[in-house]
Structures are given as C-alpha cells and as structure tokens.
Amino acid sequence: MAYDRENIFAKILRGEIPCNKVYEDDHALAFHDINPQSPTHVLVIPKGAYVSNDDFTAKASDAELTGFFRAVGHVARALGVAEPGYRMIANTGVHGGQEVPHFHVHICAGRVLGGMIRPAG
Ligand code: 5GP
C-alpha cells in the first residue's frame, strides 16, 4: 500500500491539523487520542512516511526504529503509566483494524484493561 500524504496523521505532522501534544523529538510525535478508549490514551507516531508496522519495520533505518521505540518507552514513563502498566497496540492493516494509514502505537493505560482481544462488531 502506498503512503497517503493526505492521511490525518500526516496533516498533524505538517501542523495542518492541531493535536494535544505530549512529546516530540527527531523521530517521534506523541499526542492524545481524540477518542480515548482508556483514562490515558496516547498515540505515538514516527515522523517518517510509513503506512504501518509492516512498512516501518521493513523500510525504516536503524536510527528511526531505535528512536521511535525509545520514544514510546519514554512517553509511557513520562505519562507515569510504566507502573502499574499499560498496553501498546499497533493495529496493522484491514484485519488488524487499522483506520489511519500512518504507523502509530497506542499507549492505553489508567485502569485494568482486561482481556487482550474483544469480539469484532
Ligand atoms: P487505528 O484504528 O488506526 O489503530 O487508530 C486510529 C486512532 O486515531 C483512533 O483511536 C482515533 O480515535 C484516532 N484519531 C483519528 N483521527 C484523529 C485526530 O484527528 N486526532 C487525534 N488526536 N486522534 C485521531
């Protein structure tokens, strides 16, 4: 799948759409999800144009990969959710339920999140 430069997260990265920013560095931007599914629900996205985790892990440089995943851990610690814990979610593709075609990791936390996968529908 080709990267769509008009996807909503690309627009957020370009500053065309506002976001509630949590953290930013050379490799990542983190901001609150507009429709939170848990008391803390933050999205972390790489700055590069990658459609999904599949695309990112196949094409990104080692520096981008390292920088991004370090940023995810940093954001979780900065949010104060490393203890008692959180869930990282990277919905990937159609079966993964990915809606926005720019790779992103959800950090969901703030309550016991329960079972790993809920029924579709
Ligand atoms: P996905 O289903 O692709 O893994 O998750 C996309 C997420 O992006 C959803 O949780 C949705 O609420 C969030 N989202 C969609 N549009 C916007 C937006 O314009 N701003 C923010 N902050 N989050 C968005």
GROMACS .gro file of N, CA and C and ligand atoms in nm:
model
  387
    1MET      N    1   0.085  -0.120   0.000
    1MET     CA    2   0.000   0.000   0.000
    1MET      C    3   0.089   0.125   0.000
    2ALA      N    4   0.063   0.215  -0.093
    2ALA     CA    5   0.142   0.338  -0.100
    2ALA      C    6   0.101   0.432   0.013
    3TYR      N    7   0.194   0.510   0.060
    3TYR     CA    8   0.167   0.605   0.168
    3TYR      C    9   0.079   0.719   0.115
    4ASP      N   10  -0.027   0.749   0.186
    4ASP     CA   11  -0.119   0.857   0.151
    4ASP      C   12  -0.080   0.984   0.228
    5ARG      N   13  -0.024   1.080   0.160
    5ARG     CA   14   0.025   1.201   0.226
    5ARG      C   15  -0.088   1.286   0.285
    6GLU      N   16  -0.211   1.254   0.248
    6GLU     CA   17  -0.325   1.331   0.300
    6GLU      C   18  -0.391   1.264   0.420
    7ASN      N   19  -0.330   1.156   0.474
    7ASN     CA   20  -0.391   1.095   0.592
    7ASN      C   21  -0.382   1.191   0.711
    8ILE      N   22  -0.469   1.170   0.808
    8ILE     CA   23  -0.486   1.267   0.916
    8ILE      C   24  -0.358   1.286   0.998
    9PHE      N   25  -0.281   1.180   1.016
    9PHE     CA   26  -0.158   1.195   1.096
    9PHE      C   27  -0.049   1.268   1.018
   10ALA      N   28  -0.048   1.252   0.886
   10ALA     CA   29   0.045   1.331   0.803
   10ALA      C   30   0.012   1.480   0.818
   11LYS      N   31  -0.116   1.511   0.823
   11LYS     CA   32  -0.158   1.651   0.838
   11LYS      C   33  -0.120   1.704   0.976
   12ILE      N   34  -0.131   1.618   1.077
   12ILE     CA   35  -0.089   1.659   1.212
   12ILE      C   36   0.062   1.683   1.213
   13LEU      N   37   0.139   1.595   1.150
   13LEU     CA   38   0.286   1.613   1.145
   13LEU      C   39   0.323   1.742   1.074
   14ARG      N   40   0.248   1.780   0.972
   14ARG     CA   41   0.279   1.903   0.898
   14ARG      C   42   0.223   2.026   0.968
   15GLY      N   43   0.151   2.006   1.077
   15GLY     CA   44   0.095   2.119   1.151
   15GLY      C   45  -0.032   2.175   1.089
   16GLU      N   46  -0.092   2.100   0.995
   16GLU     CA   47  -0.212   2.149   0.928
   16GLU      C   48  -0.337   2.125   1.013
   17ILE      N   49  -0.326   2.028   1.104
   17ILE     CA   50  -0.434   1.996   1.198
   17ILE      C   51  -0.373   1.995   1.337
   18PRO      N   52  -0.440   2.055   1.435
   18PRO     CA   53  -0.382   2.059   1.570
   18PRO      C   54  -0.389   1.923   1.639
   19CYS      N   55  -0.303   1.907   1.739
   19CYS     CA   56  -0.312   1.789   1.824
   19CYS      C   57  -0.276   1.832   1.965
   20ASN      N   58  -0.315   1.750   2.059
   20ASN     CA   59  -0.282   1.774   2.200
   20ASN      C   60  -0.150   1.702   2.228
   21LYS      N   61  -0.042   1.773   2.205
   21LYS     CA   62   0.091   1.711   2.204
   21LYS      C   63   0.139   1.673   2.344
   22VAL      N   64   0.200   1.555   2.351
   22VAL     CA   65   0.257   1.504   2.476
   22VAL      C   66   0.410   1.510   2.470
   23TYR      N   67   0.465   1.482   2.350
   23TYR     CA   68   0.611   1.469   2.338
   23TYR      C   69   0.648   1.476   2.191
   24GLU      N   70   0.768   1.530   2.165
   24GLU     CA   71   0.818   1.532   2.028
   24GLU      C   72   0.970   1.527   2.031
   25ASP      N   73   1.028   1.450   1.942
   25ASP     CA   74   1.173   1.454   1.921
   25ASP      C   75   1.200   1.433   1.772
   26ASP      N   76   1.326   1.402   1.736
   26ASP     CA   77   1.361   1.391   1.595
   26ASP      C   78   1.286   1.278   1.524
   27HIS      N   79   1.247   1.176   1.599
   27HIS     CA   80   1.192   1.056   1.536
   27HIS      C   81   1.044   1.033   1.562
   28ALA      N   82   0.987   1.100   1.660
   28ALA     CA   83   0.851   1.066   1.701
   28ALA      C   84   0.772   1.188   1.748
   29LEU      N   85   0.640   1.176   1.733
   29LEU     CA   86   0.547   1.273   1.789
   29LEU      C   87   0.442   1.193   1.866
   30ALA      N   88   0.411   1.240   1.987
   30ALA     CA   89   0.308   1.173   2.068
   30ALA      C   90   0.201   1.274   2.104
   31PHE      N   91   0.076   1.229   2.096
   31PHE     CA   92  -0.037   1.319   2.126
   31PHE      C   93  -0.155   1.235   2.174
   32HIS      N   94  -0.246   1.302   2.245
   32HIS     CA   95  -0.362   1.232   2.299
   32HIS      C   96  -0.458   1.191   2.186
   33ASP      N   97  -0.511   1.070   2.197
   33ASP     CA   98  -0.611   1.022   2.102
   33ASP      C   99  -0.737   1.107   2.116
   34ILE      N  100  -0.798   1.140   2.003
   34ILE     CA  101  -0.917   1.226   2.004
   34ILE      C  102  -1.039   1.153   2.062
   35ASN      N  103  -1.034   1.022   2.062
   35ASN     CA  104  -1.148   0.940   2.110
   35ASN      C  105  -1.096   0.834   2.207
   36PRO      N  106  -1.055   0.877   2.327
   36PRO     CA  107  -0.982   0.786   2.418
   36PRO      C  108  -1.064   0.665   2.459
   37GLN      N  109  -0.997   0.550   2.459
   37GLN     CA  110  -1.060   0.424   2.497
   37GLN      C  111  -1.021   0.380   2.638
   38SER      N  112  -0.940   0.461   2.704
   38SER     CA  113  -0.897   0.434   2.841
   38SER      C  114  -0.860   0.569   2.903
   39PRO      N  115  -0.848   0.574   3.037
   39PRO     CA  116  -0.821   0.704   3.100
   39PRO      C  117  -0.698   0.775   3.041
   40THR      N  118  -0.595   0.701   3.011
   40THR     CA  119  -0.482   0.754   2.933
   40THR      C  120  -0.482   0.683   2.800
   41HIS      N  121  -0.484   0.761   2.692
   41HIS     CA  122  -0.479   0.701   2.557
   41HIS      C  123  -0.401   0.798   2.468
   42VAL      N  124  -0.276   0.761   2.447
   42VAL     CA  125  -0.184   0.846   2.371
   42VAL      C  126  -0.137   0.769   2.248
   43LEU      N  127  -0.122   0.841   2.139
   43LEU     CA  128  -0.070   0.784   2.014
   43LEU      C  129   0.072   0.832   1.993
   44VAL      N  130   0.160   0.741   1.954
   44VAL     CA  131   0.297   0.777   1.920
   44VAL      C  132   0.318   0.741   1.773
   45ILE      N  133   0.364   0.838   1.696
   45ILE     CA  134   0.382   0.815   1.552
   45ILE      C  135   0.525   0.851   1.512
   46PRO      N  136   0.581   0.776   1.416
   46PRO     CA  137   0.712   0.815   1.365
   46PRO      C  138   0.698   0.936   1.273
   47LYS      N  139   0.806   1.011   1.257
   47LYS     CA  140   0.800   1.129   1.170
   47LYS      C  141   0.808   1.092   1.023
   48GLY      N  142   0.862   0.975   0.994
   48GLY     CA  143   0.873   0.931   0.856
   48GLY      C  144   0.740   0.882   0.802
   49ALA      N  145   0.734   0.872   0.669
   49ALA     CA  146   0.611   0.835   0.600
   49ALA      C  147   0.601   0.682   0.587
   50TYR      N  148   0.547   0.619   0.690
   50TYR     CA  149   0.531   0.473   0.691
   50TYR      C  150   0.385   0.439   0.717
   51VAL      N  151   0.333   0.347   0.637
   51VAL     CA  152   0.190   0.315   0.643
   51VAL      C  153   0.154   0.240   0.771
   52SER      N  154   0.241   0.149   0.811
   52SER     CA  155   0.203   0.054   0.915
   52SER      C  156   0.329  -0.001   0.982
   53ASN      N  157   0.310  -0.084   1.083
   53ASN     CA  158   0.425  -0.151   1.144
   53ASN      C  159   0.498  -0.236   1.041
   54ASP      N  160   0.423  -0.297   0.951
   54ASP     CA  161   0.484  -0.380   0.847
   54ASP      C  162   0.578  -0.295   0.761
   55ASP      N  163   0.530  -0.181   0.717
   55ASP     CA  164   0.607  -0.090   0.633
   55ASP      C  165   0.727  -0.034   0.711
   56PHE      N  166   0.700   0.007   0.835
   56PHE     CA  167   0.805   0.070   0.918
   56PHE      C  168   0.920  -0.026   0.944
   57THR      N  169   0.887  -0.147   0.986
   57THR     CA  170   0.994  -0.241   1.022
   57THR      C  171   1.067  -0.295   0.899
   58ALA      N  172   1.003  -0.287   0.781
   58ALA     CA  173   1.071  -0.330   0.658
   58ALA      C  174   1.162  -0.222   0.602
   59LYS      N  175   1.124  -0.094   0.618
   59LYS     CA  176   1.192   0.012   0.542
   59LYS      C  177   1.267   0.115   0.626
   60ALA      N  178   1.230   0.132   0.752
   60ALA     CA  179   1.292   0.239   0.831
   60ALA      C  180   1.437   0.206   0.864
   61SER      N  181   1.516   0.310   0.883
   61SER     CA  182   1.657   0.290   0.921
   61SER      C  183   1.664   0.244   1.066
   62ASP      N  184   1.782   0.192   1.102
   62ASP     CA  185   1.801   0.152   1.242
   62ASP      C  186   1.781   0.271   1.335
   63ALA      N  187   1.827   0.389   1.294
   63ALA     CA  188   1.812   0.508   1.379
   63ALA      C  189   1.664   0.543   1.398
   64GLU      N  190   1.586   0.530   1.290
   64GLU     CA  191   1.442   0.559   1.302
   64GLU      C  192   1.373   0.457   1.392
   65LEU      N  193   1.409   0.330   1.373
   65LEU     CA  194   1.347   0.224   1.455
   65LEU      C  195   1.381   0.243   1.602
   66THR      N  196   1.509   0.263   1.629
   66THR     CA  197   1.552   0.279   1.768
   66THR      C  198   1.492   0.405   1.828
   67GLY      N  199   1.500   0.514   1.753
   67GLY     CA  200   1.449   0.641   1.805
   67GLY      C  201   1.301   0.633   1.835
   68PHE      N  202   1.227   0.569   1.745
   68PHE     CA  203   1.083   0.561   1.766
   68PHE      C  204   1.048   0.478   1.889
   69PHE      N  205   1.105   0.359   1.899
   69PHE     CA  206   1.066   0.272   2.011
   69PHE      C  207   1.120   0.325   2.144
   70ARG      N  208   1.232   0.394   2.142
   70ARG     CA  209   1.275   0.461   2.265
   70ARG      C  210   1.175   0.570   2.304
   71ALA      N  211   1.123   0.640   2.204
   71ALA     CA  212   1.024   0.745   2.233
   71ALA      C  213   0.898   0.685   2.294
   72VAL      N  214   0.854   0.570   2.245
   72VAL     CA  215   0.734   0.506   2.301
   72VAL      C  216   0.756   0.478   2.451
   73GLY      N  217   0.871   0.420   2.483
   73GLY     CA  218   0.901   0.392   2.624
   73GLY      C  219   0.912   0.518   2.706
   74HIS      N  220   0.976   0.619   2.649
   74HIS     CA  221   0.990   0.747   2.720
   74HIS      C  222   0.853   0.807   2.749
   75VAL      N  223   0.766   0.806   2.650
   75VAL     CA  224   0.633   0.866   2.668
   75VAL      C  225   0.556   0.793   2.779
   76ALA      N  226   0.563   0.660   2.778
   76ALA     CA  227   0.492   0.584   2.882
   76ALA      C  228   0.544   0.621   3.021
   77ARG      N  229   0.676   0.631   3.034
   77ARG     CA  230   0.732   0.670   3.165
   77ARG      C  231   0.692   0.813   3.200
   78ALA      N  232   0.697   0.902   3.101
   78ALA     CA  233   0.663   1.043   3.127
   78ALA      C  234   0.516   1.058   3.167
   79LEU      N  235   0.431   0.971   3.113
   79LEU     CA  236   0.288   0.974   3.149
   79LEU      C  237   0.264   0.915   3.287
   80GLY      N  238   0.365   0.847   3.340
   80GLY     CA  239   0.353   0.787   3.473
   80GLY      C  240   0.278   0.656   3.473
   81VAL      N  241   0.277   0.587   3.358
   81VAL     CA  242   0.199   0.463   3.350
   81VAL      C  243   0.286   0.337   3.339
   82ALA      N  244   0.419   0.354   3.339
   82ALA     CA  245   0.504   0.235   3.329
   82ALA      C  246   0.473   0.138   3.443
   83GLU      N  247   0.447   0.192   3.560
   83GLU     CA  248   0.388   0.117   3.671
   83GLU      C  249   0.256   0.185   3.707
   84PRO      N  250   0.146   0.113   3.716
   84PRO     CA  251   0.128  -0.032   3.715
   84PRO      C  252   0.115  -0.096   3.577
   85GLY      N  253   0.139  -0.021   3.472
   85GLY     CA  254   0.145  -0.086   3.342
   85GLY      C  255   0.052  -0.025   3.238
   86TYR      N  256   0.071  -0.069   3.118
   86TYR     CA  257  -0.005  -0.015   3.005
   86TYR      C  258  -0.007  -0.117   2.893
   87ARG      N  259  -0.086  -0.086   2.793
   87ARG     CA  260  -0.092  -0.172   2.674
   87ARG      C  261  -0.046  -0.092   2.552
   88MET      N  262   0.045  -0.151   2.476
   88MET     CA  263   0.083  -0.096   2.346
   88MET      C  264   0.005  -0.169   2.239
   89ILE      N  265  -0.057  -0.094   2.149
   89ILE     CA  266  -0.134  -0.155   2.040
   89ILE      C  267  -0.087  -0.093   1.909
   90ALA      N  268  -0.060  -0.178   1.812
   90ALA     CA  269  -0.026  -0.130   1.678
   90ALA      C  270  -0.116  -0.203   1.579
   91ASN      N  271  -0.238  -0.152   1.562
   91ASN     CA  272  -0.330  -0.212   1.465
   91ASN      C  273  -0.266  -0.203   1.327
   92THR      N  274  -0.269  -0.314   1.256
   92THR     CA  275  -0.196  -0.322   1.129
   92THR      C  276  -0.285  -0.381   1.021
   93GLY      N  277  -0.317  -0.301   0.921
   93GLY     CA  278  -0.393  -0.349   0.806
   93GLY      C  279  -0.540  -0.373   0.836
   94VAL      N  280  -0.607  -0.431   0.739
   94VAL     CA  281  -0.753  -0.448   0.747
   94VAL      C  282  -0.793  -0.539   0.862
   95HIS      N  283  -0.735  -0.656   0.871
   95HIS     CA  284  -0.772  -0.747   0.980
   95HIS      C  285  -0.727  -0.693   1.115
   96GLY      N  286  -0.624  -0.612   1.116
   96GLY     CA  287  -0.577  -0.551   1.241
   96GLY      C  288  -0.663  -0.435   1.286
   97GLY      N  289  -0.755  -0.390   1.201
   97GLY     CA  290  -0.844  -0.281   1.240
   97GLY      C  291  -0.780  -0.144   1.231
   98GLN      N  292  -0.677  -0.129   1.147
   98GLN     CA  293  -0.609   0.000   1.135
   98GLN      C  294  -0.695   0.096   1.054
   99GLU      N  295  -0.721   0.213   1.113
   99GLU     CA  296  -0.804   0.313   1.045
   99GLU      C  297  -0.721   0.424   0.981
  100VAL      N  298  -0.614   0.463   1.047
  100VAL     CA  299  -0.531   0.572   0.995
  100VAL      C  300  -0.403   0.510   0.936
  101PRO      N  301  -0.379   0.534   0.806
  101PRO     CA  302  -0.266   0.466   0.739
  101PRO      C  303  -0.132   0.538   0.754
  102HIS      N  304  -0.102   0.574   0.877
  102HIS     CA  305   0.033   0.619   0.914
  102HIS      C  306   0.066   0.542   1.041
  103PHE      N  307   0.178   0.469   1.040
  103PHE     CA  308   0.210   0.383   1.153
  103PHE      C  309   0.196   0.457   1.286
  104HIS      N  310   0.132   0.391   1.382
  104HIS     CA  311   0.118   0.451   1.515
  104HIS      C  312   0.106   0.342   1.619
  105VAL      N  313   0.154   0.375   1.737
  105VAL     CA  314   0.138   0.287   1.853
  105VAL      C  315   0.045   0.358   1.951
  106HIS      N  316  -0.057   0.286   1.994
  106HIS     CA  317  -0.144   0.337   2.100
  106HIS      C  318  -0.080   0.300   2.234
  107ILE      N  319  -0.079   0.393   2.327
  107ILE     CA  320  -0.046   0.363   2.467
  107ILE      C  321  -0.175   0.381   2.545
  108CYS      N  322  -0.230   0.270   2.592
  108CYS     CA  323  -0.356   0.273   2.668
  108CYS      C  324  -0.326   0.234   2.812
  109ALA      N  325  -0.380   0.311   2.906
  109ALA     CA  326  -0.348   0.288   3.046
  109ALA      C  327  -0.449   0.359   3.135
  110GLY      N  328  -0.430   0.339   3.266
  110GLY     CA  329  -0.512   0.412   3.362
  110GLY      C  330  -0.617   0.328   3.429
  111ARG      N  331  -0.634   0.205   3.385
  111ARG     CA  332  -0.723   0.109   3.450
  111ARG      C  333  -0.681  -0.030   3.405
  112VAL      N  334  -0.732  -0.131   3.475
  112VAL     CA  335  -0.710  -0.268   3.429
  112VAL      C  336  -0.783  -0.283   3.296
  113LEU      N  337  -0.710  -0.323   3.193
  113LEU     CA  338  -0.766  -0.319   3.057
  113LEU      C  339  -0.838  -0.448   3.018
  114GLY      N  340  -0.823  -0.552   3.096
  114GLY     CA  341  -0.899  -0.674   3.070
  114GLY      C  342  -0.838  -0.758   2.959
  115GLY      N  343  -0.924  -0.841   2.900
  115GLY     CA  344  -0.880  -0.939   2.802
  115GLY      C  345  -0.814  -0.874   2.681
  116MET      N  346  -0.733  -0.950   2.614
  116MET     CA  347  -0.650  -0.891   2.509
  116MET      C  348  -0.729  -0.854   2.385
  117ILE      N  349  -0.820  -0.940   2.340
  117ILE     CA  350  -0.892  -0.914   2.215
  117ILE      C  351  -1.041  -0.925   2.241
  118ARG      N  352  -1.113  -0.821   2.201
  118ARG     CA  353  -1.259  -0.823   2.213
  118ARG      C  354  -1.318  -0.866   2.079
  119PRO      N  355  -1.440  -0.921   2.083
  119PRO     CA  356  -1.503  -0.962   1.957
  119PRO      C  357  -1.520  -0.842   1.863
  120ALA      N  358  -1.514  -0.865   1.733
  120ALA     CA  359  -1.538  -0.760   1.635
  120ALA      C  360  -1.685  -0.721   1.639
  121GLY      N  361  -1.715  -0.600   1.592
  121GLY     CA  362  -1.854  -0.561   1.579
  121GLY      C  363  -1.897  -0.446   1.662
  1225GP     P1  364  -0.625   0.285   1.444
  1225GP     O1  365  -0.762   0.227   1.440
  1225GP     O2  366  -0.581   0.331   1.306
  1225GP     O3  367  -0.525   0.199   1.512
  1225GP     O4  368  -0.635   0.413   1.536
  1225GP     C1  369  -0.652   0.542   1.489
  1225GP     C2  370  -0.675   0.629   1.610
  1225GP     O5  371  -0.661   0.763   1.571
  1225GP     C3  372  -0.815   0.614   1.673
  1225GP     O6  373  -0.801   0.574   1.808
  1225GP     C4  374  -0.875   0.754   1.659
  1225GP     O7  375  -0.952   0.792   1.770
  1225GP     C5  376  -0.752   0.841   1.642
  1225GP     N1  377  -0.775   0.962   1.565
  1225GP     C6  378  -0.838   0.970   1.444
  1225GP     N2  379  -0.837   1.097   1.399
  1225GP     C7  380  -0.770   1.169   1.493
  1225GP     C8  381  -0.736   1.308   1.502
  1225GP     O8  382  -0.766   1.389   1.416
  1225GP     N3  383  -0.668   1.345   1.614
  1225GP     C9  384  -0.632   1.257   1.711
  1225GP     N4  385  -0.565   1.307   1.816
  1225GP     N5  386  -0.663   1.126   1.706
  1225GP    C10  387  -0.731   1.083   1.598
   0.00000   0.00000   0.00000
